[in-house]
Short mmCIF file of C-alpha atoms in Angstrom, two decimals:
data_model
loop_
_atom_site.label_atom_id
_atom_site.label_comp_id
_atom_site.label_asym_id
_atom_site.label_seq_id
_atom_site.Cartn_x
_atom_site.Cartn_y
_atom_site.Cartn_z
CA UNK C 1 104.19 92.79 83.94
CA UNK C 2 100.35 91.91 85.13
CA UNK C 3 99.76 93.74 88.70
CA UNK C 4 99.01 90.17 90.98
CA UNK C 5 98.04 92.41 93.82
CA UNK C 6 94.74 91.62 95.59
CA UNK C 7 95.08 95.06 97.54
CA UNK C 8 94.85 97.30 94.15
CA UNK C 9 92.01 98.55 92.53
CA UNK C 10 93.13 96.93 89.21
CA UNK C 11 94.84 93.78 90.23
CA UNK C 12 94.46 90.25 89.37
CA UNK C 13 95.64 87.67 91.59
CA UNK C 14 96.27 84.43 90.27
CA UNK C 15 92.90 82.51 90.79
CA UNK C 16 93.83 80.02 93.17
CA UNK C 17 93.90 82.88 95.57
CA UNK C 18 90.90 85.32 93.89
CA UNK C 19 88.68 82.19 94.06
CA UNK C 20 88.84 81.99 98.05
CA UNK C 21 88.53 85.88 98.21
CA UNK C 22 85.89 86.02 96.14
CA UNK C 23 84.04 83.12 97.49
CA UNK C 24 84.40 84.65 101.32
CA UNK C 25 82.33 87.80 99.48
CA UNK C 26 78.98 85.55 98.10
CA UNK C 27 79.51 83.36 101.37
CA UNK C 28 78.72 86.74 103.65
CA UNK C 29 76.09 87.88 101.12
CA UNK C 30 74.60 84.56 100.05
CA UNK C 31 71.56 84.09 102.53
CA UNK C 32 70.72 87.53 102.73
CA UNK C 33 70.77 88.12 99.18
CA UNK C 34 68.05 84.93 98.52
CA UNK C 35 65.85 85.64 101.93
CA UNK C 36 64.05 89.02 101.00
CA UNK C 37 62.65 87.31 97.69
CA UNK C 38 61.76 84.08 100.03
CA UNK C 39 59.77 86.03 102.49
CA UNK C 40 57.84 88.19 99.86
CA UNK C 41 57.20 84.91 97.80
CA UNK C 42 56.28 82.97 100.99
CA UNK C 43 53.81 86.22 101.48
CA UNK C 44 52.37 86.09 98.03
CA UNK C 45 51.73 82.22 98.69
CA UNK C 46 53.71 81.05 95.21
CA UNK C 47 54.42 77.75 94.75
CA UNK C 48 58.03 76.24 95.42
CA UNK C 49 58.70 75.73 92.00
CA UNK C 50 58.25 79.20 91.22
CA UNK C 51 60.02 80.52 94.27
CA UNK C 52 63.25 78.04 93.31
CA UNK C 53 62.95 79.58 89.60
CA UNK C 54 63.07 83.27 91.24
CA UNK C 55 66.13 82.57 93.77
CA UNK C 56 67.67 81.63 90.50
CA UNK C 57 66.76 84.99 88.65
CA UNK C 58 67.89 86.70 92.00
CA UNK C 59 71.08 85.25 91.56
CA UNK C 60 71.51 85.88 87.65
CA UNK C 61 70.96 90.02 88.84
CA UNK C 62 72.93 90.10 92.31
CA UNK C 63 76.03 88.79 90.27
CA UNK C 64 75.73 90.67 86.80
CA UNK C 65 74.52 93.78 89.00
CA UNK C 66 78.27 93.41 91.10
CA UNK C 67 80.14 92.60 87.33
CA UNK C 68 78.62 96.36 86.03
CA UNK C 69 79.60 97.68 89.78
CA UNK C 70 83.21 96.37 89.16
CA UNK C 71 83.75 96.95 86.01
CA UNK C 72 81.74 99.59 84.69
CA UNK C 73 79.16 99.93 81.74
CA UNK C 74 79.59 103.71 80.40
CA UNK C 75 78.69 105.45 83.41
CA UNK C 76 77.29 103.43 85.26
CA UNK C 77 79.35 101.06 87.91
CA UNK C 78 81.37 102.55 90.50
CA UNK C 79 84.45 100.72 89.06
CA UNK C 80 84.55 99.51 92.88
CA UNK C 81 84.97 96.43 94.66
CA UNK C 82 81.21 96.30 95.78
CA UNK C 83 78.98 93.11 95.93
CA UNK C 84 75.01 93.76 95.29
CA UNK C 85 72.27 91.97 96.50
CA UNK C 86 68.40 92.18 97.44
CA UNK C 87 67.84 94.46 99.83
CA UNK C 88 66.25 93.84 103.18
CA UNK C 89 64.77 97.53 103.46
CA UNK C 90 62.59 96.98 100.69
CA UNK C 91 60.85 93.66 102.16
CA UNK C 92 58.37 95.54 104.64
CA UNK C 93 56.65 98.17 101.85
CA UNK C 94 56.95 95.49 99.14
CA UNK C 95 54.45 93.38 101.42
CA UNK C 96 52.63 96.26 102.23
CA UNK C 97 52.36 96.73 98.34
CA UNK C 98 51.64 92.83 97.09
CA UNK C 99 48.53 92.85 99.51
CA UNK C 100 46.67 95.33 97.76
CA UNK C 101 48.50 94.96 95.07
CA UNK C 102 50.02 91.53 94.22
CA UNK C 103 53.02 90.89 93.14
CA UNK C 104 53.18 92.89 89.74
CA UNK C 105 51.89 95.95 91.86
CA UNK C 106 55.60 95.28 93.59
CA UNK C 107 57.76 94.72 90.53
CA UNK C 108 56.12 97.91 88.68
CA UNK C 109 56.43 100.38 91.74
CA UNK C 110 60.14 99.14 92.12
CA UNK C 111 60.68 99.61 88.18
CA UNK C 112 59.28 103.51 88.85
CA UNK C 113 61.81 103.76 91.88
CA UNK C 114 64.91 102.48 90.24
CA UNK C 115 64.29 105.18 87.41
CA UNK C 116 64.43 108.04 90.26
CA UNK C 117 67.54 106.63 91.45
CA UNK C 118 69.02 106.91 87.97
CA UNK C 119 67.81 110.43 87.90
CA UNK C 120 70.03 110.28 91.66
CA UNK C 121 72.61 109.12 90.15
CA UNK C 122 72.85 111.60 87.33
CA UNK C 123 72.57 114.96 89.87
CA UNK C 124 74.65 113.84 93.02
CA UNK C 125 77.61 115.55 91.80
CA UNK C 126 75.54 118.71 91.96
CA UNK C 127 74.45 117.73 95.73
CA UNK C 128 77.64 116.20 96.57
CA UNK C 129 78.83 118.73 98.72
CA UNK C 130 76.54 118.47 101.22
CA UNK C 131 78.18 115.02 102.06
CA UNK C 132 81.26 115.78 103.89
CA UNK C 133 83.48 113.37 105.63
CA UNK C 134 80.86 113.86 109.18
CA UNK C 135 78.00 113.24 106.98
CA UNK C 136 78.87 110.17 105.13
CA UNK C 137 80.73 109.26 108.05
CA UNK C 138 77.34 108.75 109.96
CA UNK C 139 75.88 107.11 107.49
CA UNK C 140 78.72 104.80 107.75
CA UNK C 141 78.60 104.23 111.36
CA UNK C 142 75.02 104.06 111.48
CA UNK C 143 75.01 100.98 108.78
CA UNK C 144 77.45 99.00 110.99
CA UNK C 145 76.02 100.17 113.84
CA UNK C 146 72.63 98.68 112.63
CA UNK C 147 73.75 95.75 111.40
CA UNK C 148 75.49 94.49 114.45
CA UNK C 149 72.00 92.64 115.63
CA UNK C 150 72.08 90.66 112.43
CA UNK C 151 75.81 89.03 112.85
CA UNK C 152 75.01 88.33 116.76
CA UNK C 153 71.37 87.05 115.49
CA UNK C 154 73.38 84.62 113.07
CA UNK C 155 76.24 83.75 115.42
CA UNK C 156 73.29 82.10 117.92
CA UNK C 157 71.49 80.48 115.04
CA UNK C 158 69.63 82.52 113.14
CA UNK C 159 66.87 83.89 113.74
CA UNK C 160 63.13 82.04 113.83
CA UNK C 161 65.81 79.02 114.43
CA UNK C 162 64.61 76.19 117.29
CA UNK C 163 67.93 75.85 118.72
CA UNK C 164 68.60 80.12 118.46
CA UNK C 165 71.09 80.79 121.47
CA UNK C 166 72.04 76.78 121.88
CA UNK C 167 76.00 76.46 123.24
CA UNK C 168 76.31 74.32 120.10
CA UNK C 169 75.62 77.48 117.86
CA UNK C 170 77.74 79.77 120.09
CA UNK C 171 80.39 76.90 119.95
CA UNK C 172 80.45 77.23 116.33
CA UNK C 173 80.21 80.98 115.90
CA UNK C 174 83.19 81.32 118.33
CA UNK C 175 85.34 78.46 116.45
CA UNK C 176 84.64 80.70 113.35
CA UNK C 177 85.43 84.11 115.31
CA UNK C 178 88.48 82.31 116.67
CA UNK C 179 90.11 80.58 113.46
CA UNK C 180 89.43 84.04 111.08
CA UNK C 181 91.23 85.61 113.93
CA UNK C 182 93.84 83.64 114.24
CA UNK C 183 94.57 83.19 110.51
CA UNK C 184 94.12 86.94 109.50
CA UNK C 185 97.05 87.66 112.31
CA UNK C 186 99.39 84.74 112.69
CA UNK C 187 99.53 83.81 109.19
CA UNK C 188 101.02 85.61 105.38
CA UNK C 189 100.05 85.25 102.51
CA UNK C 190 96.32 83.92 100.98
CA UNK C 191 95.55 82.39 104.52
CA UNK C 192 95.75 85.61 105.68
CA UNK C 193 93.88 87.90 103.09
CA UNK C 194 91.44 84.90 102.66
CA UNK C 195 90.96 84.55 106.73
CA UNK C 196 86.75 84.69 106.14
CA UNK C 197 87.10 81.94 103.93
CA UNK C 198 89.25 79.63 105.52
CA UNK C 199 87.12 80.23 109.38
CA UNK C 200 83.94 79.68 107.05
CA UNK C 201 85.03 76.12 105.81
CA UNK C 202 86.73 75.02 109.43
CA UNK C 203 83.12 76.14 110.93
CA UNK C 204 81.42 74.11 107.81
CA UNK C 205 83.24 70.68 108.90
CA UNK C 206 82.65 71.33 112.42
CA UNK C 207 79.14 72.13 111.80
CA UNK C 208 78.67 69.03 109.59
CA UNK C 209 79.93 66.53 112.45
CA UNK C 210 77.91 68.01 114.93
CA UNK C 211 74.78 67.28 112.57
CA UNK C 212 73.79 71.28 111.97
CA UNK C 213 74.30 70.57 107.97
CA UNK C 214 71.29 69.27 105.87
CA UNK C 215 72.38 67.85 102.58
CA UNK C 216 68.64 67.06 101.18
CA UNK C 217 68.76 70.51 99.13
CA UNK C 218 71.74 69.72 97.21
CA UNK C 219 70.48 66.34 96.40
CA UNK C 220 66.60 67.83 95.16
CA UNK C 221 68.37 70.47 92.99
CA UNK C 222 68.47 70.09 89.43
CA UNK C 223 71.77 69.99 87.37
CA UNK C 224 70.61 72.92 84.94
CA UNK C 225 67.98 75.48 84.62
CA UNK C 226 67.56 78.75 82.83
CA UNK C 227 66.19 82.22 84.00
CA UNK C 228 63.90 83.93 82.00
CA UNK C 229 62.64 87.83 82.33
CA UNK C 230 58.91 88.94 82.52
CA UNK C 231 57.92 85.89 84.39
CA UNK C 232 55.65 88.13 85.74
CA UNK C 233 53.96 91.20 84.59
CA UNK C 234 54.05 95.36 85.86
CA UNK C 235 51.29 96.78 86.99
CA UNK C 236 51.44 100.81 88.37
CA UNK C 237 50.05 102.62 91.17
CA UNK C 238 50.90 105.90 92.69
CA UNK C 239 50.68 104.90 95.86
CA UNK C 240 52.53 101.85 95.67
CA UNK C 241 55.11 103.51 93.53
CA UNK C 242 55.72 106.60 96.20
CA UNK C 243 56.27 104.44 98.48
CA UNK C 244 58.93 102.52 96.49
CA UNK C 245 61.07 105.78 95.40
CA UNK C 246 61.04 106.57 99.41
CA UNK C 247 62.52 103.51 100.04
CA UNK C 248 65.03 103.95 97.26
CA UNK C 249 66.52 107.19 98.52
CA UNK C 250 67.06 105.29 101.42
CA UNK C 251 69.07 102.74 99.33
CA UNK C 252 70.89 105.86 97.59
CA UNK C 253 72.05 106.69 101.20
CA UNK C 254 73.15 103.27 102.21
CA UNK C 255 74.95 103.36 98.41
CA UNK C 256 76.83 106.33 99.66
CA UNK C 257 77.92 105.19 102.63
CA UNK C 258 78.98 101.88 101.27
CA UNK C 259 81.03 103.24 99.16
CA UNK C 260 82.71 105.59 101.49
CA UNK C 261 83.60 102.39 103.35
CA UNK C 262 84.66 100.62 101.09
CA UNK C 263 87.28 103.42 99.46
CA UNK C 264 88.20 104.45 103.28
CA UNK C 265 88.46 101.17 104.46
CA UNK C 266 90.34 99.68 102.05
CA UNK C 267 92.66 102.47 100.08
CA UNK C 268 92.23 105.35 102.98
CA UNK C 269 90.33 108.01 100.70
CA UNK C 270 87.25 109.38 100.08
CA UNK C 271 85.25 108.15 97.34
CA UNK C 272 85.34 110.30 93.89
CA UNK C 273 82.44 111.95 92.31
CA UNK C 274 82.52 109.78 89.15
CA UNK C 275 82.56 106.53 91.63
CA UNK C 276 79.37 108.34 93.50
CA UNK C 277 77.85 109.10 90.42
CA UNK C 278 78.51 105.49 88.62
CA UNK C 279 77.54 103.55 91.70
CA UNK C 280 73.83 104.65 92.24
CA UNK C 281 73.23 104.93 88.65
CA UNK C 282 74.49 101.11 88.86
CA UNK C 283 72.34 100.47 91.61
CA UNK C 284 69.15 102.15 89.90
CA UNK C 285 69.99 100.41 86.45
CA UNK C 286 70.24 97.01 88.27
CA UNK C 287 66.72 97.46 90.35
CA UNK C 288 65.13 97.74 87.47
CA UNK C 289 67.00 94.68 85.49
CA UNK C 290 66.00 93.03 88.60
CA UNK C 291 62.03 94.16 87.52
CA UNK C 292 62.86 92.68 84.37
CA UNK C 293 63.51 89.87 85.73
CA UNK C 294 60.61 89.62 88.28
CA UNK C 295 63.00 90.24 91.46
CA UNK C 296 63.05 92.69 94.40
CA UNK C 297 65.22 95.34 94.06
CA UNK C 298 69.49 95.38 94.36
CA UNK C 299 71.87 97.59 96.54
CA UNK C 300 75.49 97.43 97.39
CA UNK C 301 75.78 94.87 100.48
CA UNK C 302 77.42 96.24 103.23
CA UNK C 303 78.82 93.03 104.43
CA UNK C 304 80.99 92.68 101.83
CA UNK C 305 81.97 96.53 103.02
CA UNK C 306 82.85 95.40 106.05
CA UNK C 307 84.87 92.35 104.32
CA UNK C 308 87.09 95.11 102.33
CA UNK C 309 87.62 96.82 105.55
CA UNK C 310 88.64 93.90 107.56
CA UNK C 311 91.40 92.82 104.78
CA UNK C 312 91.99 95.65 102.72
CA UNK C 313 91.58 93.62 99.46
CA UNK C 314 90.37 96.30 96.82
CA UNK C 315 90.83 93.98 93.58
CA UNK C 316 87.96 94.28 91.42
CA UNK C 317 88.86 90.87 90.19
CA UNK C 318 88.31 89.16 93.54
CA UNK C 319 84.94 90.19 93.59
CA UNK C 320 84.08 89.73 89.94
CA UNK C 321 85.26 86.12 90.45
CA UNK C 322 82.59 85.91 93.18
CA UNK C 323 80.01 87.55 91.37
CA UNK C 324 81.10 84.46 88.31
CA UNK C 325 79.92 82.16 91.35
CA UNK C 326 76.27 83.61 91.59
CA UNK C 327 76.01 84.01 87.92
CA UNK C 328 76.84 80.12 87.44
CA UNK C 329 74.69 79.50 90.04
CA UNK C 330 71.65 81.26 88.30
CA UNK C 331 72.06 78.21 85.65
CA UNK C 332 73.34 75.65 87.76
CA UNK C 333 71.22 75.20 90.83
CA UNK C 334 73.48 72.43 92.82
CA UNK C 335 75.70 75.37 93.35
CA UNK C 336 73.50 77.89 94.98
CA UNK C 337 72.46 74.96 97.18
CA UNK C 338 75.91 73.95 98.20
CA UNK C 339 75.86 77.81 99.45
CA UNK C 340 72.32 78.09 100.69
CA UNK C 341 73.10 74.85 103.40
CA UNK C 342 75.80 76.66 105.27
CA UNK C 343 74.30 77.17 109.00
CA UNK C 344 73.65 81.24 110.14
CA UNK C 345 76.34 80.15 113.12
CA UNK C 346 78.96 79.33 110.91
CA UNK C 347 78.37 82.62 109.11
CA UNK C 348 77.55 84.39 112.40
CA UNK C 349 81.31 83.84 113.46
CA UNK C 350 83.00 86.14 110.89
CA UNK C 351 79.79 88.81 110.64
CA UNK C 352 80.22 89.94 114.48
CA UNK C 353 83.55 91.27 113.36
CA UNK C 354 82.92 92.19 109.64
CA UNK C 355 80.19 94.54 110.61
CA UNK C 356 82.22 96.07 113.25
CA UNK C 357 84.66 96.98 110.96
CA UNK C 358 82.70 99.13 108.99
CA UNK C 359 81.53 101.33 111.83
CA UNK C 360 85.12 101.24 112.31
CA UNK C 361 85.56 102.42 108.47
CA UNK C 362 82.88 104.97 109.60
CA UNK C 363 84.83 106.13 112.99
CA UNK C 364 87.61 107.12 110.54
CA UNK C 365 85.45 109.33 108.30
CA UNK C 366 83.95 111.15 111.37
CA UNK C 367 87.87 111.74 112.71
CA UNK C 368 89.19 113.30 109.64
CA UNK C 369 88.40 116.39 111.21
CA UNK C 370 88.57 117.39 115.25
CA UNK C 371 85.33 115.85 116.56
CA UNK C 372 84.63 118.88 118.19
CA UNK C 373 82.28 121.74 118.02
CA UNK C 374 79.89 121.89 115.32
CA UNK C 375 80.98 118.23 114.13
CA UNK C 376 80.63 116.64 117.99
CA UNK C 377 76.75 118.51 117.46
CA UNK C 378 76.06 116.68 113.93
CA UNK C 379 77.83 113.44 115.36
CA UNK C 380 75.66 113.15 118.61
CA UNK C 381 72.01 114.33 117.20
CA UNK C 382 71.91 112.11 114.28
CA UNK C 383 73.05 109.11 116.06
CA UNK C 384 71.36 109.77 118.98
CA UNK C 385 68.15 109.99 117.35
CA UNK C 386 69.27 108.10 114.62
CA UNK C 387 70.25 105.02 115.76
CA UNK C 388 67.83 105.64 119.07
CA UNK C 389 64.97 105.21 116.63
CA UNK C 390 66.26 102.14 115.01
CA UNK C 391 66.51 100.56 118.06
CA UNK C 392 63.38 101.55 119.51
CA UNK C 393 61.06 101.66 116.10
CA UNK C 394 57.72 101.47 118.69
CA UNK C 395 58.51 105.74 119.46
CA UNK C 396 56.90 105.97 115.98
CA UNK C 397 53.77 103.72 116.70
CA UNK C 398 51.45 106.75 116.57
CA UNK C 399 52.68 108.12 113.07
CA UNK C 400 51.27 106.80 109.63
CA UNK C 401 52.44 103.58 108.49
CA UNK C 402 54.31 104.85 105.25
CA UNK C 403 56.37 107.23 108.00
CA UNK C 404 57.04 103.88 109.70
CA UNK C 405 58.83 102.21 107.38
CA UNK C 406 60.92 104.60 106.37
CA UNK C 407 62.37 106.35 109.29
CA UNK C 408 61.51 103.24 111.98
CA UNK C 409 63.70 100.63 110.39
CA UNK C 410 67.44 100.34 111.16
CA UNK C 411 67.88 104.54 111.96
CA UNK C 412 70.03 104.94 109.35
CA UNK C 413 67.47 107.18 106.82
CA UNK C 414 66.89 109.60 109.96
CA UNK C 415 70.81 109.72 110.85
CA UNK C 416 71.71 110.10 107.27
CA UNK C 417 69.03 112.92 107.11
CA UNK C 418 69.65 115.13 110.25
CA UNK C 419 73.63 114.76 109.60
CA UNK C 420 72.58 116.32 105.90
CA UNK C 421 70.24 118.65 107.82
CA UNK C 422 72.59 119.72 110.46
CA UNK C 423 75.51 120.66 107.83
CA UNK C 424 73.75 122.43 105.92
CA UNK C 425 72.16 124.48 108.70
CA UNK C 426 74.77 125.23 111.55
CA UNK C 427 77.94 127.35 110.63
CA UNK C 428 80.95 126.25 110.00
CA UNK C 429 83.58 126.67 113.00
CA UNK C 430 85.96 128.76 112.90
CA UNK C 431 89.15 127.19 112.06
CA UNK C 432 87.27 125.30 109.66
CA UNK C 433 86.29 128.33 107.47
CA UNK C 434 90.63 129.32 107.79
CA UNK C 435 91.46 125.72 106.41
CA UNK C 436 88.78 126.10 103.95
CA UNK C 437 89.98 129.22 102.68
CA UNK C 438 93.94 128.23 102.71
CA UNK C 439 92.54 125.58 100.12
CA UNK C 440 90.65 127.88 97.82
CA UNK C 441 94.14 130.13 97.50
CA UNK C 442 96.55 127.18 97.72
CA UNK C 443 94.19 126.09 94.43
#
């Protein structure tokens, strides 16, 4: 008998109900997957044709990149419920790179990164065990810690939006917040497990009445268009590509810590060296398909982290049905336009609490041991200066730009770091070393 369960790894609901699931996973992800590539191309000065024909190619990787996460080519895939998309962190060295560069200088630097994160990929079971519950935990907490900014930015409007902060945009950010609420506790069944979706379309409709929807994008796009790889060429400089495999540790480390959300969030384990291993060689192998294809490079999306968190929906089916979405949209523009026109305040509404639940997720790693002693140390000096840093990026001003970028974004490189640092350094307490050595002779 077929497992129908959208709570197991392996099962597959009937698609009435995996449509809305999976749909609630490119909704979270859609905008943020397309705006990196629009703020590099706006950069680079391209034309709107060729920055419509890109957003295409961006969604042709971001859903085949989530189908090999899910599902698993060989090695590489997780074999996870994990959505992938363009990542943010690259955006500020990629512009440092196109203006001395251009834009091939980009693509070829992130083609030299994604083949160190392969190289990741194949060693992290060797380096695996310096990420213990505290560590990864961190780098858990720190992602949703960071990302809490960017649902509150959306739930006022967006930001760089005229009316950011209006009571209309608050109104509908808090109809959103209310309705997923409401739904995900008062309700059974596919309302419930598809709560994000359901508070997304409610916040649509009253979005549309109040005038905050603009149609004119659906209407302009065309019916059918194809993507096509090596639209633009690779060029290769050491600079540039040094600067591109810094960044992509930091991806590796976000990759890690997704995962670790998403397996303690939504089954209440750790994740498994073969799902570590699988996942960042996935996420190095679909950066550079993404080259291929003349787009900025893909990580896991820790949204859609949070969204496994928040409903404890671990079917790999839900989210290749989503992932089916982008793909179609690649080739069918009207439907990445019917996505791209939903307002940041209707998406705002269900962000503030999906990105809380992953620091949640991350709360839960930290706690598997006492939070005392030497893991209360590693806790509170990586995200102290962690997330202290990421919130203050101007305590780095005087340091080289290159340093910048790396450790002055959203904290979670120099939390992820010292928490490595710090376990590897400071001895392990006491009782810690007795449970460690009951294991070894219990084994």
């Amino acid at each position: 008998m077929r497992n129908t369960s959208p709570y197991d790894l392996d099962g597959i609901p009937v698609l009435r109900e995996a449509i809305p699931l999976g749909l609630q996973h490119i909704l979270a992800m859609f905008v943020s997957n397309i705006t990196p590539l629009i703020i590099v191309a706006g950069a680079m000065k391209m034309p709107s044709e060729t920055k419509t024909f890109l957003i295409q190619c961006t969604m042709l990787v971001a859903g085949v990149n989530t189908l090999i996460q899910a599902y698993r080519i060989g090695p590489i895939g997780a074999r996870l419920p994990i959505v992938v998309g363009t990542s943010f962190a690259f955006v500020p060295v990629a512009l440092s790179i196109g203006s001395k560069y251009g834009y091939e200088g980009i693509l070829g630097a992130a083609l030299v990164g994604a083949i160190f994160e392969i190289f990741i990929g194949a060693i992290i079971k060797k380096i695996r065990r310096y990420f213990p519950p505290v560590v990864t935990g961190v780098i858990v907490l720190s992602i949703g810690l960071s990302l809490l900014p960017v649902g509150v930015s959306n739930f006022a409007g967006g930001v760089g939006s005229p009316d950011f902060g209006s009571f209309p945009n608050l109104f509908i950010g808090m109809v959103v917040l209310i309705t997923v609420i409401f739904f995900k506790q008062f309700t059974k069944g596919i309302t419930s497990t598809g709560s994000i979706f359901v508070g997304t379309v409610v916040g649509f409709i009253v979005a549309f009445f109040m005038g905050k929807v603009d149609l004119t994008p659906v209407k302009n796009a065309a019916f059918m268009s194809f993507p096509r790889p090596f639209t633009y060429g690779l060029s290769f400089h050491a600079d540039a590509c040094l600067a591109m495999i810094m960044m992509f540790i930091v991806s590796a480390v976000e990759t890690v810590g997704d995962m670790s959300g998403v397996t303690m969030g939504g089954a209440n384990r750790e994740v498994t060296d073969k799902e570590l291993s699988g996942g960042i060689l996935a996420d190095g192998f679909g950066s550079a398909l993404a080259s291929v294809f003349s787009v900025l490079p893909t990580t896991s999306f820790s949204q859609n982290t949070g969204i496994v968190a928040m409903t404890g929906i671990m079917s790999r089916f839900v989210v290749g049905t989503g992932a089916a979405f982008l793909v179609a949209g690649a080739f069918f523009p009207k439907i990445g336009a019917v996505l791209s026109i939903v307002p940041a305040s209707v998406l705002g509404g269900s962000l503030v609490m999906i990105f809380a639940m992953i620091s949640i997720s991350g709360i839960n790693l930290i706690t598997k041991e006492p939070l005392v002693g030497r893991n209360a140390v590693i806790l509170s000096v990586s995200l102290g200066l962690g997330y202290g840093l990421g919130s203050v990026p101007a305590a780095l001003k005087y340091f080289p730009e290159s340093i910048q970028l790396i450790f002055g974004g959203s904290g979670i490189v120099v939390s992820g770091s010292i928490a490595v640092l710090l376990n590897i350094i400071l001895p392990l307490d006491e009782k810690i070393k007795k449970t460690l050595k009951a294991e070894k002779v219990s084994q």
